[in-house]
Coordinates of C-alpha atoms in Angstrom, one line a residue:
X12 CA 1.4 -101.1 -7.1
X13 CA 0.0 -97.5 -6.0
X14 CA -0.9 -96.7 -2.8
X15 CA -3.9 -94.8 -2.8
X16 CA -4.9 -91.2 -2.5
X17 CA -0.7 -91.0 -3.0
X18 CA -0.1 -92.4 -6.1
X19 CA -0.1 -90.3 -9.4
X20 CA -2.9 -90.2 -11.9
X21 CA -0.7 -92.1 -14.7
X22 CA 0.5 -95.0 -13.3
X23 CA 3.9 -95.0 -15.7
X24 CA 4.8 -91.6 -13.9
X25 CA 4.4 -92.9 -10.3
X26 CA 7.0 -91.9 -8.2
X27 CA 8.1 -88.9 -10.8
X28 CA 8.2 -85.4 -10.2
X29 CA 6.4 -83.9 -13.1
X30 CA 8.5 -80.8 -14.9
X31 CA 6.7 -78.1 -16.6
X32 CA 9.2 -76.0 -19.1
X33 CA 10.2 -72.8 -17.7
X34 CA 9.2 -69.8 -20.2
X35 CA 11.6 -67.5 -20.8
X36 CA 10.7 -63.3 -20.5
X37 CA 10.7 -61.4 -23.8
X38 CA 13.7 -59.2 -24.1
X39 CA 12.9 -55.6 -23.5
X40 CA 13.7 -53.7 -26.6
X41 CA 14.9 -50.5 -26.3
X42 CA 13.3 -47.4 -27.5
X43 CA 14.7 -44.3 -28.6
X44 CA 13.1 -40.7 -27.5
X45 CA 12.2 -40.0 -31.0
X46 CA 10.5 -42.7 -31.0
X47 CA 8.6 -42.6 -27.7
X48 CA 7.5 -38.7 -28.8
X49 CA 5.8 -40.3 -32.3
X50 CA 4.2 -42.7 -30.5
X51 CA 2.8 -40.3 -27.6
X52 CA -1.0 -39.3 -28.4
X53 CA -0.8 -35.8 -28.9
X54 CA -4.1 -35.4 -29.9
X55 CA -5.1 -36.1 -26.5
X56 CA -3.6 -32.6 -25.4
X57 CA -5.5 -31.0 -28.5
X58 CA -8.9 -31.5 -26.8
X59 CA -10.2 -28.1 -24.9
X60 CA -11.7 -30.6 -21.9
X61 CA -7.9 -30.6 -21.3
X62 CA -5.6 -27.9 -21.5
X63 CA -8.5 -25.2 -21.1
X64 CA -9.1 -25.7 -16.8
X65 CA -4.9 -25.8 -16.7
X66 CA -5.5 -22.2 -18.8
X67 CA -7.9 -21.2 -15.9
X68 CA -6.2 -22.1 -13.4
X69 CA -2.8 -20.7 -14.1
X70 CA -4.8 -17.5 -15.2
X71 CA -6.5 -17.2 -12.2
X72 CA -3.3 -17.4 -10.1
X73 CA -1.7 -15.2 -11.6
X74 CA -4.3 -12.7 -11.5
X75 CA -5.0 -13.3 -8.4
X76 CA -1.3 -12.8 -6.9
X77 CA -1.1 -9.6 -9.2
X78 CA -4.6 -8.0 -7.5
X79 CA -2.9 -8.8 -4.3
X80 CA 0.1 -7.2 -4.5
X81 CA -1.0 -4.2 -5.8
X82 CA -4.3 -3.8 -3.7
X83 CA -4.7 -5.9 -1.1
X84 CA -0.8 -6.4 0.4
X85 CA -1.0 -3.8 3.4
X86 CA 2.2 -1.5 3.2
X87 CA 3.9 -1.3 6.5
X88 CA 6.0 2.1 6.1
X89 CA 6.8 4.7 3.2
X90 CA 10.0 2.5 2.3
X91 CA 7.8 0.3 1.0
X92 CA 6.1 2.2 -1.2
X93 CA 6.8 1.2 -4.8
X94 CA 7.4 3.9 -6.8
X95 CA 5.0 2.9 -9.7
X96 CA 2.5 3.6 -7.4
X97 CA 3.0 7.6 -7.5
X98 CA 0.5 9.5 -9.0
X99 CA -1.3 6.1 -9.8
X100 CA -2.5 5.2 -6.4
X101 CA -4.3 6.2 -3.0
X102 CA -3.7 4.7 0.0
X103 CA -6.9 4.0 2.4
X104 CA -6.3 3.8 5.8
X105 CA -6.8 5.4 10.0
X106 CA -4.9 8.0 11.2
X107 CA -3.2 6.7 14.4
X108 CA -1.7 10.1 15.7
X109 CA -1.0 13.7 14.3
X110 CA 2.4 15.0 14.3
X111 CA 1.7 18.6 13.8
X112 CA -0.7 20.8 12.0
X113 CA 0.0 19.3 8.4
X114 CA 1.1 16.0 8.9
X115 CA 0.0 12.9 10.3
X116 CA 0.5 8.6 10.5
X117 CA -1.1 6.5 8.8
X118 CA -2.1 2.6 9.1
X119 CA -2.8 1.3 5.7
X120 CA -6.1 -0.9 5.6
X121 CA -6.3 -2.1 1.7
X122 CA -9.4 -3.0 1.2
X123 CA -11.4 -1.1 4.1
X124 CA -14.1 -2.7 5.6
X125 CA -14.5 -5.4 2.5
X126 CA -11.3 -6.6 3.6
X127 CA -12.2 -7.1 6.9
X128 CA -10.7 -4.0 8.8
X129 CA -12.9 -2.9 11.4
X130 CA -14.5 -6.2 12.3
X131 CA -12.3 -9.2 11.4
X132 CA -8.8 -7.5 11.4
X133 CA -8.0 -5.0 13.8
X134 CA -6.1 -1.7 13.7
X135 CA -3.5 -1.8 16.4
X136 CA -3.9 1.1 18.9
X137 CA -1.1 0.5 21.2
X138 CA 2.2 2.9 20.2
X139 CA 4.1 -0.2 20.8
X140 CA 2.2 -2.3 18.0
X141 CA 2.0 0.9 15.9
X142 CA 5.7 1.0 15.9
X143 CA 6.9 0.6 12.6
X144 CA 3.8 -0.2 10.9
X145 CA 2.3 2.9 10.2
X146 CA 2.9 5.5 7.0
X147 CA 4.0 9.1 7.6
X148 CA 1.9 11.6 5.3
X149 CA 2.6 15.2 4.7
X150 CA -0.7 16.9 3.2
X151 CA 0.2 18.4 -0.5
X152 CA -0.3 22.1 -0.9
X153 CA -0.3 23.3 2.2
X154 CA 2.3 24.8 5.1
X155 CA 0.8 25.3 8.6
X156 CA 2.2 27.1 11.6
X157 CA 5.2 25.2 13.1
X158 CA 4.9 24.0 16.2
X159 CA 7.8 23.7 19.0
X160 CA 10.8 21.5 17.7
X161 CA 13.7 20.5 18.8
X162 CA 14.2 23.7 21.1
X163 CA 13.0 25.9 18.7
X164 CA 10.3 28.0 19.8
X165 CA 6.6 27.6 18.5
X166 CA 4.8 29.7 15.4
X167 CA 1.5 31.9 16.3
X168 CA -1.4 29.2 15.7
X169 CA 0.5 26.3 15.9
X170 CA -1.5 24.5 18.5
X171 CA -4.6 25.8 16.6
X172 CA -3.7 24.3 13.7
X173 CA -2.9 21.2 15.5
X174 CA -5.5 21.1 17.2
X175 CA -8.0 21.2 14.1
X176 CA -6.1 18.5 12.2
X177 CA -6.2 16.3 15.2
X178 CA -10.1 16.6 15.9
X179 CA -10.8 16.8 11.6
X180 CA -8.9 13.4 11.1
X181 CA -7.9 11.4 14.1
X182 CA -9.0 7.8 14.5
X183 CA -10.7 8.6 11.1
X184 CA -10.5 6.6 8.1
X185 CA -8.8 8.8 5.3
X186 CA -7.8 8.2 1.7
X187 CA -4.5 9.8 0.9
X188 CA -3.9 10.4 -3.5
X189 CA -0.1 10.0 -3.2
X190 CA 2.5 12.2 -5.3
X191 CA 5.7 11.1 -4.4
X192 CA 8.0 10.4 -1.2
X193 CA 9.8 13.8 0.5
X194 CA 13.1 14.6 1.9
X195 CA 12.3 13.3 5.0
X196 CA 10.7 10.1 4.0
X197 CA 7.1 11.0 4.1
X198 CA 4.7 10.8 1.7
X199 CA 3.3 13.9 0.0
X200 CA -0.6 13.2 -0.7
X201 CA -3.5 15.1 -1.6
X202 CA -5.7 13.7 1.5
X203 CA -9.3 12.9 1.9
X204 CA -12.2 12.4 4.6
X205 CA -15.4 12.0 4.9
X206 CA -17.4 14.0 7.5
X207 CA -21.1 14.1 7.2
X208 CA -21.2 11.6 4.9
X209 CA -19.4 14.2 1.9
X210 CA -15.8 13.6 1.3
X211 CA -13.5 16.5 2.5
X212 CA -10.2 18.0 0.7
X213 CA -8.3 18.0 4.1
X214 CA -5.7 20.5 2.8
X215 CA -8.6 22.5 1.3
X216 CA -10.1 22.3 4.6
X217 CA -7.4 24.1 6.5
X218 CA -7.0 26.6 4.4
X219 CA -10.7 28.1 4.6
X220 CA -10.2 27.9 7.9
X221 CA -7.1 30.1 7.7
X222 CA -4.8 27.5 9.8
X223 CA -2.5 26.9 6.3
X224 CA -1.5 29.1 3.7
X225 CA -0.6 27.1 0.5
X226 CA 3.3 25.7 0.4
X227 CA 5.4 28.0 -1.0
X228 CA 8.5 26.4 -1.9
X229 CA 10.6 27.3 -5.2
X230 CA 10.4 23.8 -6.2
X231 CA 9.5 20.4 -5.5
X232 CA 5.5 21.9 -4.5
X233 CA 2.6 18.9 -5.0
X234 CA -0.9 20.6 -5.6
X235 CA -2.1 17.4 -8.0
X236 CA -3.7 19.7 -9.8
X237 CA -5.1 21.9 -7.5
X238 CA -3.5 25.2 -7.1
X239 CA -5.6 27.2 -8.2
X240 CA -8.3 25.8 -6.2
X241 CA -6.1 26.2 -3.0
X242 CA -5.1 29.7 -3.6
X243 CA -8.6 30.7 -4.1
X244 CA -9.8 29.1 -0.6
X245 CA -6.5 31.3 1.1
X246 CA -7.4 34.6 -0.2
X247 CA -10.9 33.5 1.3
X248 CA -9.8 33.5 4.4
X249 CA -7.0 36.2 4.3
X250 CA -10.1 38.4 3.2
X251 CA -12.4 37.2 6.3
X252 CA -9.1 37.7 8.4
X253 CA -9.6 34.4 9.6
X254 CA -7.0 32.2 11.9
X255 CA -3.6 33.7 10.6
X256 CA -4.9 36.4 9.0
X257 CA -6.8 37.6 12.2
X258 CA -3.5 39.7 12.8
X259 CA -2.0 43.1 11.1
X260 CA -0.7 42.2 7.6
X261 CA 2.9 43.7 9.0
X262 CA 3.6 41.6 11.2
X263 CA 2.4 38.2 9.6
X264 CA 5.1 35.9 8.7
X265 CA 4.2 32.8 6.7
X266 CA 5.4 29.5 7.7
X267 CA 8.2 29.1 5.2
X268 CA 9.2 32.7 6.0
X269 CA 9.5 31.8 9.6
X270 CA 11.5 28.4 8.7
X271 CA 13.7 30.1 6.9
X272 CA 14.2 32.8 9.5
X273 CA 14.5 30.2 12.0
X274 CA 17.3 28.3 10.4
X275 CA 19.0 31.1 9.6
X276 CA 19.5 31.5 13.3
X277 CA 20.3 28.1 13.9
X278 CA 23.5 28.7 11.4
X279 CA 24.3 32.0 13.1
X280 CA 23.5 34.1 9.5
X281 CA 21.7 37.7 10.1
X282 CA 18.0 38.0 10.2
X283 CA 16.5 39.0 7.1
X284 CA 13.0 39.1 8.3
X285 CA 11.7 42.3 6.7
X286 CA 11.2 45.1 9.6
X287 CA 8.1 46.1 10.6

C-alpha cells in the first residue's frame, strides 16, 4: 500500500525509478571551404549601406595622414627636409635668432595661427629648447658683408647689415619658398615677411637698402626666378650710393671678392685683390 504524498502516481511503478531515454547529439558533419564560401551571403557585401562608410573611413585616414605629413608635421631641422619638397614648398615659421647679415634660424610652425601657434602651442624661446629644433635659412640671391669669423676680421658694413636683418625679421613670422639644401646644411629660400600688413621680399629688401649685392657665385646661385628683379634693386642702390656703395668705386670689394681674398690668405696663396 502507498504512503502518501511519497508514493508514485501509478501505483504499479511504486518504488521505481522512472528512466527517460537518453538522446543522442547529431554528428557534426564536416564542411569543406568551398563549401562554406557558396553558402556565405555575398549579396550582403553588395549593398552600398555596407561597404560605402568602410570606403569613407579608410579614405579619410588616409587622407588625413597624407595632409599631415606633408603640411602639418613640424620639421625639426634641415635634415629633415624631404627633398620632394624643393621648389614645391614654403616653410612658415619665427625667426629665433640671426646669424649674420643673410642668414638666420628658423622654428617651423605648419599651420600658423590655425594650427594653434601663438596661442595654444608655444614657440620655445629659451636657446636651450631651441637647440636642435630650429631650421637654418640662407636668403637666395643675395651675399651681404661678412661679419667676424672664426678669427677672421669683419667686412665694412657687416654689423649694418646685421643689424637690419635682425630688426626686419627677428621674432617675426616669415615664410621661406625653399630651393634646395647648401653645402653647409642650410636651406637656400627666397624669404618673405610681412611689415605693414604688405608682404616683403627680404632679399629684395636688403638690396635697395644697399646692405647685399646679389650672390655671385659661378654656379649653384638660387634667384627662383628673380634675377633680374634683384639686379635691378642693386644698381638702385649702387646709383643712390647707398650702404656699400656710399664708398669710392676703387676701393669696394664685394663679398665674394673679399671671401675669396680671405681664404686665399688662410691657405698662404698671394693676394690677387686688384690694386687700387
Amino acid at each position: 500500500m502507498p504512503w502518501w504524498p511519497f508514493s508514485s502516481a501509478t501505483g504499479s511503478d511504486s518504488g521505481k525509478t522512472s528512466r527517460l531515454p537518453k538522446t543522442e547529439a547529431p554528428a557534426r558533419r564536416t564542411v569543406s571551404w568551398e563549401d562554406s564560401l557558396n553558402r556565405t551571403d555575398w549579396e550582403h557585401y553588395k549593398d552600398p549601406r555596407t561597404w560605402i562608410p568602410t570606403l569613407l573611413l579608410t579614405t579619410t585616414a588616409l587622407v588625413s595622414m597624407r595632409i599631415y605629413r606633408s603640411y602639418l608635421r613640424r620639421i625639426p631641422g634641415a635634415v629633415h627636409v624631404q627633398p620632394n619638397f624643393f621648389r614645391r614648398r614654403r616653410l612658415l615659421g619665427k625667426v629665433t635668432s640671426v646669424g649674420d647679415g643673410d642668414n638666420f634660424h628658423l622654428f617651423h610652425t605648419p599651420g600658423g595661427r590655425l594650427a594653434g601657434w601663438g596661442w595654444l602651442r608655444r614657440v620655445p624661446t629659451k636657446k636651450v629648447e631651441l637647440r636642435n629644433k630650429t631650421i637654418p635659412i640662407r636668403i637666395a640671391g643675395i651675399d651681404a658683408p661678412e661679419c667676424a669669423h672664426f678669427g677672421r676680421p669683419a667686412q665694412p658694413f657687416s654689423t649694418d647689415a646685421l643689424a637690419w636683418l635682425t630688426n626686419y625679421v627677428l621674432g617675426r613670422r616669415v615664410r621661406a619658398k625653399i630651393y634646395r639644401r647648401d653645402q653647409y646644411d642650410r636651406i637656400v629660400a627666397t624669404v618673405y615677411v610681412r611689415r605693414f600688413f604688405l608682404r616683403r621680399d627680404v632679399g629684395l629688401e636688403m638690396l635697395k637698402a644697399g646692405l647685399a649685392t646679389t650672390y655671385e657665385a659661378k654656379s649653384g646661385a638660387e634667384f627662383g626666378g628673380l634675377e633680374q628683379k634683384y639686379k635691378a634693386a642693386e644698381a638702385t642702390a649702387k646709383a643712390k650710393k647707398l650702404g656699400i656703395w656710399s664708398g669710392k668705386p676703387e676701393h669696394f670689394e664685394s663679398p665674394r671678392a673679399y671671401k675669396t681674398r680671405v681664404n686665399q690668405m688662410i691657405e698662404g696663396q698671394p693676394d690677387n685683390k686688384p690694386k687700387s
